[in-house]
mmCIF file of C-alpha atoms in Angstrom:
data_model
loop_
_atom_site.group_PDB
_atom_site.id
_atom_site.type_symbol
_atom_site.label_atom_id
_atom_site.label_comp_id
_atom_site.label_asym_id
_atom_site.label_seq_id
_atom_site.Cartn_x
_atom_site.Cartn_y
_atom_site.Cartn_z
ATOM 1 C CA UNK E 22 -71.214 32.173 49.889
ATOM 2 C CA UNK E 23 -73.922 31.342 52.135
ATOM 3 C CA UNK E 24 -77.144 30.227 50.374
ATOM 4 C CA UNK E 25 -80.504 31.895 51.660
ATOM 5 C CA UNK E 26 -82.873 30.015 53.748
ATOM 6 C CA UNK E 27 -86.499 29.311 53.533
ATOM 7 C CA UNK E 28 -88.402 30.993 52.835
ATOM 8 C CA UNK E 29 -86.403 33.581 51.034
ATOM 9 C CA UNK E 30 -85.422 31.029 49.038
ATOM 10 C CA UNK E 31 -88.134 28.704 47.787
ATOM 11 C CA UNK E 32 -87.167 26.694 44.702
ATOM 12 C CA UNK E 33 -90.151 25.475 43.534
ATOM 13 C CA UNK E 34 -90.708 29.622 42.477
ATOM 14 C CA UNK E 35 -89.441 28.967 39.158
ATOM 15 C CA UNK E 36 -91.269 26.153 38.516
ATOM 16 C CA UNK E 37 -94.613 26.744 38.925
ATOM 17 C CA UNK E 38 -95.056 27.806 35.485
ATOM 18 C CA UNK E 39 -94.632 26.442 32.060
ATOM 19 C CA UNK E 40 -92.994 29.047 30.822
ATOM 20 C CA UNK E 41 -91.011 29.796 34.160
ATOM 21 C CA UNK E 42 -89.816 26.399 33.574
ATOM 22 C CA UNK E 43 -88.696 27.169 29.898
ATOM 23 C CA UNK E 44 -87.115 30.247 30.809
ATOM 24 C CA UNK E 45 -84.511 28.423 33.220
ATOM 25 C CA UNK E 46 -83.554 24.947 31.527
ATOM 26 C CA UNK E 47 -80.343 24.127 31.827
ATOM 27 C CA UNK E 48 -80.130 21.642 28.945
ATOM 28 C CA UNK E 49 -81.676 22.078 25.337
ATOM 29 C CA UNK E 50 -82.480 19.008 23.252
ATOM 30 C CA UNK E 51 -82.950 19.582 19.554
ATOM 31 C CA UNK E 52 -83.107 17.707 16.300
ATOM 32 C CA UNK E 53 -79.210 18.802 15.533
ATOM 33 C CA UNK E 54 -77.882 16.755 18.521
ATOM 34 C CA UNK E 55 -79.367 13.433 16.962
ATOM 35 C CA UNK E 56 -77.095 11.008 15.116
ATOM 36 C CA UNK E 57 -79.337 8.324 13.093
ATOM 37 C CA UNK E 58 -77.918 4.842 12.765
ATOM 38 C CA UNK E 59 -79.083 3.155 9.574
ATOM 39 C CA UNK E 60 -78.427 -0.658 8.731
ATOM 40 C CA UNK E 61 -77.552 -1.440 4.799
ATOM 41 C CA UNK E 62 -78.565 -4.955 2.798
ATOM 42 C CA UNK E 63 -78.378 -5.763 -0.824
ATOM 43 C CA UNK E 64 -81.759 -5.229 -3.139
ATOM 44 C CA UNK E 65 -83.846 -2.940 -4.127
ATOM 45 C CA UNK E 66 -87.387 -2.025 -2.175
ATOM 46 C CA UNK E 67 -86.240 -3.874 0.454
ATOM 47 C CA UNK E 68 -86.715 -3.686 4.254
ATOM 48 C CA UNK E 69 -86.520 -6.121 6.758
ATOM 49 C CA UNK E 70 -87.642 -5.666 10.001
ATOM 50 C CA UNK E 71 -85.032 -6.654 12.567
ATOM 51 C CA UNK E 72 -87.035 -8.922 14.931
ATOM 52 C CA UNK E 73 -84.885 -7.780 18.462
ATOM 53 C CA UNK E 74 -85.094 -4.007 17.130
ATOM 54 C CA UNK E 75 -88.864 -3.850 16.977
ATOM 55 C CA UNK E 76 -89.517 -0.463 14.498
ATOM 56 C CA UNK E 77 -85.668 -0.757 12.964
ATOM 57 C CA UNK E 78 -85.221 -2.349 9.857
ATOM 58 C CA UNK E 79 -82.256 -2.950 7.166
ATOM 59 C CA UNK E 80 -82.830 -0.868 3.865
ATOM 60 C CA UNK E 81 -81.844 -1.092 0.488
ATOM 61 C CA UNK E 82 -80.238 1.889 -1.305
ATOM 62 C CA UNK E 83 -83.406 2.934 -2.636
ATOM 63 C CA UNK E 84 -84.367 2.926 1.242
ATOM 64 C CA UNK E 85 -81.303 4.440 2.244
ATOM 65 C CA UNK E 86 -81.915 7.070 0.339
ATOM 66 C CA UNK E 87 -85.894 7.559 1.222
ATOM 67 C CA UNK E 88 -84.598 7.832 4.961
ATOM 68 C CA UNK E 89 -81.579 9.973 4.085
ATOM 69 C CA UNK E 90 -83.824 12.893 2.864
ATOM 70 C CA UNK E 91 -86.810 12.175 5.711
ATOM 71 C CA UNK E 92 -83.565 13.240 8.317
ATOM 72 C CA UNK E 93 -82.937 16.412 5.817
ATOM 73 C CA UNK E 94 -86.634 17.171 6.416
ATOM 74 C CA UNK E 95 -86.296 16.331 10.350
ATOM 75 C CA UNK E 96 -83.267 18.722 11.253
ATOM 76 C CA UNK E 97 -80.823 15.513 11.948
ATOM 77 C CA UNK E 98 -77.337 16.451 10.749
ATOM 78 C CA UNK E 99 -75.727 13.018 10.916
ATOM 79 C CA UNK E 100 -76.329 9.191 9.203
ATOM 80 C CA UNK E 101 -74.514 6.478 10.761
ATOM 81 C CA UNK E 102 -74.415 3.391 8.424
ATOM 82 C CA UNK E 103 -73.610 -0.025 9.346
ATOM 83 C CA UNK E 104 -73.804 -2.983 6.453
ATOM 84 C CA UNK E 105 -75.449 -6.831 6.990
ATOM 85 C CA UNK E 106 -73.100 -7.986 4.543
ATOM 86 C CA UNK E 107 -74.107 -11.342 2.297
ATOM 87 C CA UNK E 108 -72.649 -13.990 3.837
ATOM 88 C CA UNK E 109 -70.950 -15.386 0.717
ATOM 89 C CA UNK E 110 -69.370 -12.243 0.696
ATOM 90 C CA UNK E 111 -67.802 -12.415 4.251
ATOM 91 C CA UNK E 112 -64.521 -14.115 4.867
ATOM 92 C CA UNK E 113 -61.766 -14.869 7.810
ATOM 93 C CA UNK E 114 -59.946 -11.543 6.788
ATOM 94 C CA UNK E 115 -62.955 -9.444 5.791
ATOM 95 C CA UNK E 116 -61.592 -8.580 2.814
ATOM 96 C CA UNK E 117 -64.745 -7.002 1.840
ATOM 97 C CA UNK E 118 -64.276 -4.214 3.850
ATOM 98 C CA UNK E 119 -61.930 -2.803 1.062
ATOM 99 C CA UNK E 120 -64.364 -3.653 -1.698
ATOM 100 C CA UNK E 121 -65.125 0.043 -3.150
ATOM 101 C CA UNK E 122 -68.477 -1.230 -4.332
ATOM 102 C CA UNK E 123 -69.329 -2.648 -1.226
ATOM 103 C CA UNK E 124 -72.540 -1.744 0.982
ATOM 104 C CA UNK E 125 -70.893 0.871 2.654
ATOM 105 C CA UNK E 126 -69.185 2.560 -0.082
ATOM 106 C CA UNK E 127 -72.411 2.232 -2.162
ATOM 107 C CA UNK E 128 -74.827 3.763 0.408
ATOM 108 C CA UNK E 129 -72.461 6.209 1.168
ATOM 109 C CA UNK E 130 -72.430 7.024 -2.814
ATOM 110 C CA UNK E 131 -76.588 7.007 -2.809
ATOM 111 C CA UNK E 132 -76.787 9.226 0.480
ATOM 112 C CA UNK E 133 -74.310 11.912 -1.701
ATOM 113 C CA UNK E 134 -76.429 11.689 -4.545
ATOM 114 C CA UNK E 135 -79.981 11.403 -3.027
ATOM 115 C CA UNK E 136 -79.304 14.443 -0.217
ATOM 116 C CA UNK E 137 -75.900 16.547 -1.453
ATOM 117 C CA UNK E 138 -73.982 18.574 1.106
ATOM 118 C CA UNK E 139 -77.107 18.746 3.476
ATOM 119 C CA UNK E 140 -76.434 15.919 5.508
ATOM 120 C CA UNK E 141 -73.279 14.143 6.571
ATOM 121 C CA UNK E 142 -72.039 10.398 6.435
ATOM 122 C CA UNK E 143 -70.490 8.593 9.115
ATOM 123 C CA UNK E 144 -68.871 5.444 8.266
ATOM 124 C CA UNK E 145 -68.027 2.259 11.000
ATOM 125 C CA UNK E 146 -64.351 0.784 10.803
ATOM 126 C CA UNK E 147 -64.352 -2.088 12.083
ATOM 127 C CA UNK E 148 -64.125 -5.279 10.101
ATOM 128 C CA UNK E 149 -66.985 -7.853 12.219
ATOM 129 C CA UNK E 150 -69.559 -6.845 9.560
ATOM 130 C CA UNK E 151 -67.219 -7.999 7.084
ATOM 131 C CA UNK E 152 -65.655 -11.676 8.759
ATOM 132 C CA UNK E 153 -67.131 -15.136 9.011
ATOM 133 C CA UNK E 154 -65.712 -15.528 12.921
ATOM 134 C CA UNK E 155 -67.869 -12.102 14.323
ATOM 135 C CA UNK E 156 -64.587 -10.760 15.338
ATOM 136 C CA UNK E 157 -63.611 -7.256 15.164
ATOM 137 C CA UNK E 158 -60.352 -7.957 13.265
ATOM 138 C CA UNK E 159 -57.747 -10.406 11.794
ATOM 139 C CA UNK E 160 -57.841 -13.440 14.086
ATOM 140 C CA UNK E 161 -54.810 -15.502 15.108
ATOM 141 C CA UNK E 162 -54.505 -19.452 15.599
ATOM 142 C CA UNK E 163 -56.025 -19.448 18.840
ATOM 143 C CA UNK E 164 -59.049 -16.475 18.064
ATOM 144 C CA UNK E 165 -56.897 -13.707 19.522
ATOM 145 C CA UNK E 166 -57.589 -10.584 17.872
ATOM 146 C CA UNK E 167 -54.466 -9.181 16.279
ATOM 147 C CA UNK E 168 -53.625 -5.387 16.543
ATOM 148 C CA UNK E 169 -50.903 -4.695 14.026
ATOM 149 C CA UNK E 170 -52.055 -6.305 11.710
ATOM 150 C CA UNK E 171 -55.680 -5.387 12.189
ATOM 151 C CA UNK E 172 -54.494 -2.202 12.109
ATOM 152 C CA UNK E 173 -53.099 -2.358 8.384
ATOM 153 C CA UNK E 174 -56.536 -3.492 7.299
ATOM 154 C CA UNK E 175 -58.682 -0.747 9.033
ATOM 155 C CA UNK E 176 -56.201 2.476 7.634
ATOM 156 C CA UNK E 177 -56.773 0.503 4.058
ATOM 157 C CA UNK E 178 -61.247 0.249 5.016
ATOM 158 C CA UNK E 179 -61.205 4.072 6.283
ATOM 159 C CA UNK E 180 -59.182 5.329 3.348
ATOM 160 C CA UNK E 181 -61.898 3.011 1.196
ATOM 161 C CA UNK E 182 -64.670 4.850 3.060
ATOM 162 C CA UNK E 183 -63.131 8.337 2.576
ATOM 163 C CA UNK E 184 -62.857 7.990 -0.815
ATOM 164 C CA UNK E 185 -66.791 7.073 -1.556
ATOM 165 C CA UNK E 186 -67.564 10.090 0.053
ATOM 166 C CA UNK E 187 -67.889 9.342 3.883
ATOM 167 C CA UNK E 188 -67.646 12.751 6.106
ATOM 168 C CA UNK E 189 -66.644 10.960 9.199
ATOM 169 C CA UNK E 190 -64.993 7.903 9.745
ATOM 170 C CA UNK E 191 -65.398 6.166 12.830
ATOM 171 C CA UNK E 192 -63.099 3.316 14.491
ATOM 172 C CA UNK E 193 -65.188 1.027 16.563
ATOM 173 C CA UNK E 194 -62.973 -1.967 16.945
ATOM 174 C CA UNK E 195 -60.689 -0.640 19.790
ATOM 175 C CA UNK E 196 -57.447 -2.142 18.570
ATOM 176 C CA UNK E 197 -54.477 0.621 20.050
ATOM 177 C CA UNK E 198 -52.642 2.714 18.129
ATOM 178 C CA UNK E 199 -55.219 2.738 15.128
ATOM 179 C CA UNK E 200 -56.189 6.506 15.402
ATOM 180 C CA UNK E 201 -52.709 7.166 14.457
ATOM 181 C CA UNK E 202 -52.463 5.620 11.398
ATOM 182 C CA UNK E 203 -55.743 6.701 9.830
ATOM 183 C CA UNK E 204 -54.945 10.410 10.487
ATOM 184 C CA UNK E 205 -51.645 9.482 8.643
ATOM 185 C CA UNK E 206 -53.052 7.933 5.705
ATOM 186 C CA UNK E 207 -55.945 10.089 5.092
ATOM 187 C CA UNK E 208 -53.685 13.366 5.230
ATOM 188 C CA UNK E 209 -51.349 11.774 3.044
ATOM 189 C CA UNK E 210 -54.501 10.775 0.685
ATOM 190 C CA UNK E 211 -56.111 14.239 0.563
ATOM 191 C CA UNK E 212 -58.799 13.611 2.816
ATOM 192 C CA UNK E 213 -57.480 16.320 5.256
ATOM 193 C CA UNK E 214 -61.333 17.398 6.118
ATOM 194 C CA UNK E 215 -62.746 14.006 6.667
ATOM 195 C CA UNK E 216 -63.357 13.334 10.536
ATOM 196 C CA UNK E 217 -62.723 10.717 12.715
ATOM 197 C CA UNK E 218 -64.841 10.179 15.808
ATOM 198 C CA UNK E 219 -62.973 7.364 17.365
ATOM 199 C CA UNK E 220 -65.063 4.749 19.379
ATOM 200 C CA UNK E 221 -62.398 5.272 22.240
ATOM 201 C CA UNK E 222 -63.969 4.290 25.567
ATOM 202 C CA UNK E 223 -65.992 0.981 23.741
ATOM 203 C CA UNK E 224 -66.941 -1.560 26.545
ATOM 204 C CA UNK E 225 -67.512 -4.780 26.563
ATOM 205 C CA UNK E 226 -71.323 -4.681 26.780
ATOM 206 C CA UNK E 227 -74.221 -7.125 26.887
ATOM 207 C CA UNK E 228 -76.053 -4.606 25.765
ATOM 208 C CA UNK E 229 -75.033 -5.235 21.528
ATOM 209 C CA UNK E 230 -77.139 -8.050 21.404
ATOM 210 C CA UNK E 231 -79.632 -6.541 18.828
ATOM 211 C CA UNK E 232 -77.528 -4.903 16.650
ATOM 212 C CA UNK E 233 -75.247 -7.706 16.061
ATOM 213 C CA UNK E 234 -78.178 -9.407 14.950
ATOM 214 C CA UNK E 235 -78.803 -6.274 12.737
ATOM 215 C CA UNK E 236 -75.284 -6.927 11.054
ATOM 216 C CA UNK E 237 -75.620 -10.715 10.482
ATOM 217 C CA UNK E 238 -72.833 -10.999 13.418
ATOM 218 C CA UNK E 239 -74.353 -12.427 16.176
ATOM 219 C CA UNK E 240 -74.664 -15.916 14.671
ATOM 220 C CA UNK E 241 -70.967 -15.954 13.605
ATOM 221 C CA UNK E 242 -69.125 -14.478 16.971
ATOM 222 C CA UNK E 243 -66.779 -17.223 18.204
ATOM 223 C CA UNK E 244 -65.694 -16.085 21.749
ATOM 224 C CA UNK E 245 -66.141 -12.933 23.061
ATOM 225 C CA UNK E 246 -64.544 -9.340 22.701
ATOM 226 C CA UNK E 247 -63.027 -8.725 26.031
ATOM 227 C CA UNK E 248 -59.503 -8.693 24.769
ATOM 228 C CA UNK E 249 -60.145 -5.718 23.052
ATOM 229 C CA UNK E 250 -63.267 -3.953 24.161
ATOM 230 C CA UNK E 251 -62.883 -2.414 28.074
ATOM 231 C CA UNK E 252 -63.905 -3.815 31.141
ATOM 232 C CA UNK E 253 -67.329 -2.361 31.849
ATOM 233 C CA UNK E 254 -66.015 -1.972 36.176
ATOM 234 C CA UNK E 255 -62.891 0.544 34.579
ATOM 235 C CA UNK E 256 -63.138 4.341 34.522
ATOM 236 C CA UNK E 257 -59.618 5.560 34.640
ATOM 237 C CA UNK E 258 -58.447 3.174 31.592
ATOM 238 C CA UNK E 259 -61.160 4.979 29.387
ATOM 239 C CA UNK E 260 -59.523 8.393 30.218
ATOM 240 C CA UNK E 261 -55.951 6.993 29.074
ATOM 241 C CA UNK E 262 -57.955 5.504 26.370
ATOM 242 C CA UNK E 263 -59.204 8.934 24.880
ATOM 243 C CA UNK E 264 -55.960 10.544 26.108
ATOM 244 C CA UNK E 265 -53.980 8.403 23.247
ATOM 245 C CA UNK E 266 -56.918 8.582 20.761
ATOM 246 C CA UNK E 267 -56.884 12.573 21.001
ATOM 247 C CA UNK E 268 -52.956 12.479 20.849
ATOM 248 C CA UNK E 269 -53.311 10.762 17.322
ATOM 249 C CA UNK E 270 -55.666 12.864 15.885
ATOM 250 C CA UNK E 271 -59.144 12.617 16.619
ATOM 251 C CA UNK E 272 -61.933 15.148 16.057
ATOM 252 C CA UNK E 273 -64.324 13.735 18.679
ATOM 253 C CA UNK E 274 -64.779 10.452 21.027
ATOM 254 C CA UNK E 275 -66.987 8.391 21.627
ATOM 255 C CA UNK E 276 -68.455 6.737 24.487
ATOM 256 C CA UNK E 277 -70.656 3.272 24.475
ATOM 257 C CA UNK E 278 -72.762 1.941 25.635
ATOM 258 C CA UNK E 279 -74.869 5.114 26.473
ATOM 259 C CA UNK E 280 -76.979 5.175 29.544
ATOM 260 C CA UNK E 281 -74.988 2.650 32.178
ATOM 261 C CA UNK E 282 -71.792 4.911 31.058
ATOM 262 C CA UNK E 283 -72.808 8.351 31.592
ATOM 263 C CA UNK E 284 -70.403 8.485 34.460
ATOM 264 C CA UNK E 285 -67.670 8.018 32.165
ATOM 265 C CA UNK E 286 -69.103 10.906 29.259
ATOM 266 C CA UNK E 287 -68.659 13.801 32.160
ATOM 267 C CA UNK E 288 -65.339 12.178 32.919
ATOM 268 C CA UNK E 289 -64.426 12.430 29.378
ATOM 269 C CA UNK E 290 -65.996 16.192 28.897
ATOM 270 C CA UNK E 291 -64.442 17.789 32.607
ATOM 271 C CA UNK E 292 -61.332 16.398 31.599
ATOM 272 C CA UNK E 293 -60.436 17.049 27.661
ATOM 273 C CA UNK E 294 -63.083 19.463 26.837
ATOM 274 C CA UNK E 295 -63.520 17.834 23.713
ATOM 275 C CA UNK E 296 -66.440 17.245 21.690
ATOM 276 C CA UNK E 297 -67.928 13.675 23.535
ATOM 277 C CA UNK E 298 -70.739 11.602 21.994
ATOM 278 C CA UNK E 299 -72.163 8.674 22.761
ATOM 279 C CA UNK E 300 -74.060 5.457 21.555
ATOM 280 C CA UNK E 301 -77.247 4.627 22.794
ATOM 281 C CA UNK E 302 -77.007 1.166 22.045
ATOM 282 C CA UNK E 303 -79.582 -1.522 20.527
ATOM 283 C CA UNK E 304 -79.722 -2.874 23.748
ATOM 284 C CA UNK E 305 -80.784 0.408 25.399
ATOM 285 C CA UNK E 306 -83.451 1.439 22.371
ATOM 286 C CA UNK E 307 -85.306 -2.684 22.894
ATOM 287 C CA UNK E 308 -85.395 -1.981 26.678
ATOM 288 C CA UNK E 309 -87.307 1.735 26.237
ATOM 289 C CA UNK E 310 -89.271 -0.241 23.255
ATOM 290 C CA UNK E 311 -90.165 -3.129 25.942
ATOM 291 C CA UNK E 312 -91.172 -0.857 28.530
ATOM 292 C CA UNK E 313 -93.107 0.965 26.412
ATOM 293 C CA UNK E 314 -95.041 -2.708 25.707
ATOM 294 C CA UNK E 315 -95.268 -3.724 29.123
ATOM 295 C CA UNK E 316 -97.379 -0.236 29.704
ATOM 296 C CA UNK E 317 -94.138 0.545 32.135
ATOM 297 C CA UNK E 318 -93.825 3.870 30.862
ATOM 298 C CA UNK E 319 -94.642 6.207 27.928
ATOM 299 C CA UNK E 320 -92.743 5.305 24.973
ATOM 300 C CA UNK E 321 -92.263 9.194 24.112
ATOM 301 C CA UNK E 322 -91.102 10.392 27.287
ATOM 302 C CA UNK E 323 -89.004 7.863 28.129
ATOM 303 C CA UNK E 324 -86.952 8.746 24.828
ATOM 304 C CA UNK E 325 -86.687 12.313 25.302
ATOM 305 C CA UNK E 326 -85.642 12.075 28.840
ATOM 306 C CA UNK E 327 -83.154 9.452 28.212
ATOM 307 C CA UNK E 328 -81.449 11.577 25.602
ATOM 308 C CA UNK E 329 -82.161 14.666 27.723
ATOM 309 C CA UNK E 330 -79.911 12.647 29.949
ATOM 310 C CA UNK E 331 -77.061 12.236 27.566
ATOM 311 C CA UNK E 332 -76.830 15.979 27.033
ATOM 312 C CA UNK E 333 -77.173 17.339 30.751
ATOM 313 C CA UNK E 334 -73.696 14.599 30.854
ATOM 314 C CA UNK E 335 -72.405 16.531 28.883
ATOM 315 C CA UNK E 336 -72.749 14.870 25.262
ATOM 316 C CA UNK E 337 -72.380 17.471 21.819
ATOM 317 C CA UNK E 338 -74.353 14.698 20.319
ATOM 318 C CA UNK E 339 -76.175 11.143 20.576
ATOM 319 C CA UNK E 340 -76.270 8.024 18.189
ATOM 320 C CA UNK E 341 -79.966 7.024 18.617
ATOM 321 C CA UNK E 342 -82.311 4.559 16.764
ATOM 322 C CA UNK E 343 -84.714 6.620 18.328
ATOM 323 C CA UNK E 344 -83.556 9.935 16.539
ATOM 324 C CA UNK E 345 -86.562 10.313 13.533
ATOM 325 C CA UNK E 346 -89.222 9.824 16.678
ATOM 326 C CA UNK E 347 -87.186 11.952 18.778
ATOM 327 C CA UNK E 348 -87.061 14.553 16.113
ATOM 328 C CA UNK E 349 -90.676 14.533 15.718
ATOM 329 C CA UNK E 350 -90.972 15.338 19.055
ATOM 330 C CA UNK E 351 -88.673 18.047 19.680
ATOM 331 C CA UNK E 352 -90.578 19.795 16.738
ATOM 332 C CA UNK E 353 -93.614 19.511 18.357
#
């Protein structure tokens, strides 16, 4: 069909009003498409600032909790948790991971107790919060990264998880054939309802910087994670990535980094139509932050139209350290 000229057709018609405006958005941005990420440390009235994630701290339970019901109160549907495990409790197998009074498992048990039903709990699986080398799983002589039997140890951490109470479990460590086996083991377990968003198109990002840091991994990380993590110039190799990961059972997929990938989420979307979310990574969150500083651009708009971004990709939902501000926002 041929489209009407000008001036039949002037476009700026439905803009010249607010409510014009309103009336034909494309893409709605609410409270309920926020994921907040929350870091975990031992104590109690405890926070600690995390000096690359200016405005993000680690928590305590009693903290964890405190911030658990303030997203209740703010319409955000999701917690992500991620532990800065002690470091005498880290080893080279991370066998602290499967600890069921470990960080995790106990904030997971203080979200359940502090908020009920009304929120849910997504757990990482991935064993770098957990190691002494930084590494995202069982290391060999040489520092390679071994699947199998990385594997074995992250069905053993999810099924850990699941039991505390977690709603969602969520692979980040990009080791193949790992989807697989979790389904397996928590069907066999009774954990039939509990999700798992897999991390499936995870790059290999200098953009983690910050939240390494956040987890007490940065320090620690001997080499790098390009065995395992994807080649930031590949597109197609994330589609056969989330091909195999919905094949073994996953509920949703993630993509990460957020921003520099968005390419890849409306790959991911036009191609499964399944549920996509994505990571707007500690990197991304200190850059808006920095900007913000400089006077480069308004701290508030610059979060809402980044995430507006996400969505209009084609995103069901966003991981955000941004998401109580953002929240705030949205309800005006």
């Amino acid at each position: 069909m041929k489209s009407a000229s000008f001036p039949a057709t002037r476009l700026r018609r439905t803009r010249a009003s607010a409510w014009s405006r309103a009336l034909h958005r494309e893409t709605i941005l609410t409270p309920a498409d926020l994921i907040w990420p929350l870091f975990v440390t031992e104590g109690q009235g405890v926070e600690e600032p995390i000096g690359s994630l200016p405005g993000v701290s680690r928590w305590s339970m009693d903290g964890i909790a405190a911030r658990a019901k303030e997203a209740v109160a703010l319409g955000i549907p999701c917690l992500a948790l991620f532990p800065n495990t002690q470091p005498e409790r880290r080893s080279e197998k991370g066998v602290e991971a499967l600890n069921p009074d470990n960080l995790m498992c106990r904030a997971i048990r203080t979200i359940r107790d502090a908020c009920g039903e009304d929120i849910g709990i997504l757990a990482d699986v991935a064993l770098d919060p957990y190691t002494t080398h930084g590494q995202d799983g069982l290391i060999d002589d040489q520092g390679y990264v071994l699947n199998d039997a990385t594997v074995e140890v992250l069905v053993d951490q999810a099924l850990n998880q699941a039991e505390a109470g977690a709603d969602i479990v969520a692979p980040s460590d990009m080791m193949d054939g790992r989807i697989g086996s979790i389904r397996a083991a928590l069907e066999e377990a009774n954990h039939a309802n509990v999700q798992i968003m897999s991390y499936a198109a995870k790059y290999a990002s200098a953009f983690y910087g910050p939240f390494r840091d956040a987890v007490g991994s940065g320090g620690l990380l001997k080499g790098n994670k390009k065995s395992y993590q994807m080649d930031p110039a590949n597109s197609e190799e994330a589609l056969r990535e989330v091909a195999l990961d919905i094949a073994e059972g996953a509920d949703s997929v993630m993509v990460k980094p957020g921003l520099p990938y968005l390419d890849i989420v409306r790959m991911v979307k036009d191609r499964f139509e399944v549920p996509v979310f994505a990571y707007q990574v500690s990197g991304e969150y200190a850059m808006i932050e920095a900007a913000s500083a400089a006077g480069a651009g308004k701290r508030e708009d610059l979060v809402l139209e980044t995430l507006l971004a996400f969505k209009r990709a084609g995103c069901s939902g966003v991981l955000t350290y941004h998401a109580p501000l953002a929240a705030r926002l949205l309800h005006g």
